[in-house]
Amino acid sequence: MPDKKVVPMKKLTTTLLALTAASALVLSGCSSDRGGESGGGETSGGGESAAAGFEEGATIGVALPQKTSENWVLAEQLFNDGLTEAGFKPIVQFANGGVSEQQSQIDAMVEQGAKVIIVGAVDGSQLGSQLKNAKDNGATVIAYDRLVKNTDAVDEYIAFDNFQVGVLQGEALLQGLAERKGEGPYNIELIAGSSDDANSTPFFEGAMSVLDPKIEDGTLVIPSGQTSFEQVSTQGWKAENAQKRMDTVLSGSYSDKELDGVLSPNDTLARAALTSAKQAGKETPVITGQDSEVESVKSIVAGEQYSTIYKDTRKLVEESINAVKALQAGEEPEINDTESYDNGVITVPAFLLEPIIVTQENAAEVYAGDPTLEELTK
Ligand code: BGC
């Protein structure tokens, strides 16, 4: 599996606990995980540009994808505020027009002297030459939330553990079915994210690592017969694409059946599937999600959508800004995983945060202290 090796949670936790040791290992240059030509023989995040540090007040580029979910919109504001507060000059841009727009934005950031390029890729496989150009010009490249693939021009990956997100979604679906739909077998359908987003595969594979055995033993039935990633992926993470596919599946395979559950990779697509089920006159299926979007949290509290995942964007941005600060000071950013994210050319040193599953039962507890979401659980 080229994208993401399986990282059992226990191992991840151990890795997280071994944070200091792992960082020390990286700092002392003992890790030699990189598979390909990594340039200059450096072993992990930052490399030569990190060792030299750079001036205070430097320009930092943040290239974000389209606004396909609320987390990206929140990230824009947090990066602008956080980087400015830390004394840097941020350039934060969305690539609403897609890949080529993002490519030119990154080129322009490099031209404006950005010392760090933080990138949430539209298409993780299509930034190789722009990121190489960034590195050639002395910038450090951090993949943010989404891995960039097939290039050695990336120093670090900062994200929530994507495979674990999928595992939690698979587990939540099984738990929800048992709680809300009585005894099995259950009719379910699968939805995956956009195939150009490197995260979509680990999300799906994580979930299927839990669901596959239950499909094999007959507990779960997929009436549409659509089970491969290619069949169930959703171009551009667009709600209308997921809804259209669900409409077709429901009219084609469910005239005499109930839809008990849906694996959805995020909240936007979960709401689209719920709309589709409602319009087809079906009972509310047990459905998973991700991102803790406002409308979905309301839906969970109201007992409709079954689950979501909390990936606190504030933490992800904070870790990214901590990495920028470290690089500015000529230090190595913190790393807690040096083996999971093989991007096809190198294993990218990562700082992984832990995703949290949220259902009606634990929503109040999980969102306590979140400036937007806490309110919704009262
Ligand atoms: C993010 C998800 C998000 C999706 C669509 C993924 O790369 O990790 O949190 O739901 O993009 O925006």
Coordinates of N, CA, C and O and ligand atoms in Angstrom, one line a residue, residues 68-69 71-72 145-146 162 197 199 203 237 266 290-291 311, ligand 1:
T68 N -14.0 23.3 0.6 CA -14.9 22.2 0.5 C -15.5 21.7 1.9 O -16.4 20.9 1.9
S69 N -15.0 22.3 2.9 CA -15.6 22.1 4.3 C -15.1 23.2 5.2 O -14.2 24.0 4.9
N71 N -13.6 23.4 7.9 CA -12.2 23.4 8.5 C -11.3 24.3 7.7 O -10.4 25.0 8.3
W72 N -11.4 24.4 6.4 CA -10.5 25.2 5.6 C -10.7 26.6 5.8 O -9.8 27.5 5.8
D145 N -2.5 19.0 6.7 CA -3.7 18.2 6.6 C -3.7 17.1 5.5 O -4.1 16.0 5.7
R146 N -3.3 17.5 4.3 CA -3.3 16.6 3.2 C -1.8 16.3 2.8 O -1.1 17.3 2.6
N162 N -5.1 10.2 9.6 CA -6.2 9.9 8.6 C -6.7 8.5 8.7 O -7.9 8.3 8.5
D197 N -7.5 13.9 -3.5 CA -7.1 14.2 -2.2 C -6.4 13.0 -1.6 O -7.0 11.9 -1.4
N199 N -5.8 12.2 1.3 CA -6.5 11.7 2.5 C -7.6 10.7 2.3 O -7.9 9.9 3.1
F203 N -8.6 7.4 4.7 CA -10.0 7.5 5.4 C -10.7 6.2 5.0 O -11.2 5.5 5.9
W237 N -15.1 16.4 -3.6 CA -15.7 16.4 -2.3 C -17.1 17.2 -2.4 O -17.5 17.8 -1.4
N266 N -17.2 12.5 5.3 CA -17.2 13.8 6.1 C -18.7 14.3 6.2 O -19.6 13.7 5.7
Q290 N -17.4 13.7 9.4 CA -16.1 14.2 9.9 C -16.1 15.7 9.8 O -16.7 16.2 8.8
D291 N -15.4 16.3 10.7 CA -15.2 17.8 10.6 C -15.9 18.6 11.7 O -15.6 19.7 12.0
K311 N -11.7 17.2 14.6 CA -10.3 17.5 14.4 C -10.1 19.0 14.6 O -10.5 19.7 13.7
Ligands
BGC1 C1 -9.9 16.9 5.1 C2 -11.3 16.7 5.6 C3 -12.3 17.4 4.8 C4 -12.1 17.1 3.3 C5 -13.0 18.0 2.4 C6 -9.9 16.5 3.7 O1 -8.6 16.5 3.2 O2 -9.0 16.1 5.9 O3 -11.3 17.1 7.0 O4 -13.6 17.0 5.1 O5 -10.7 17.3 3.0 O6 -12.7 19.3 2.6

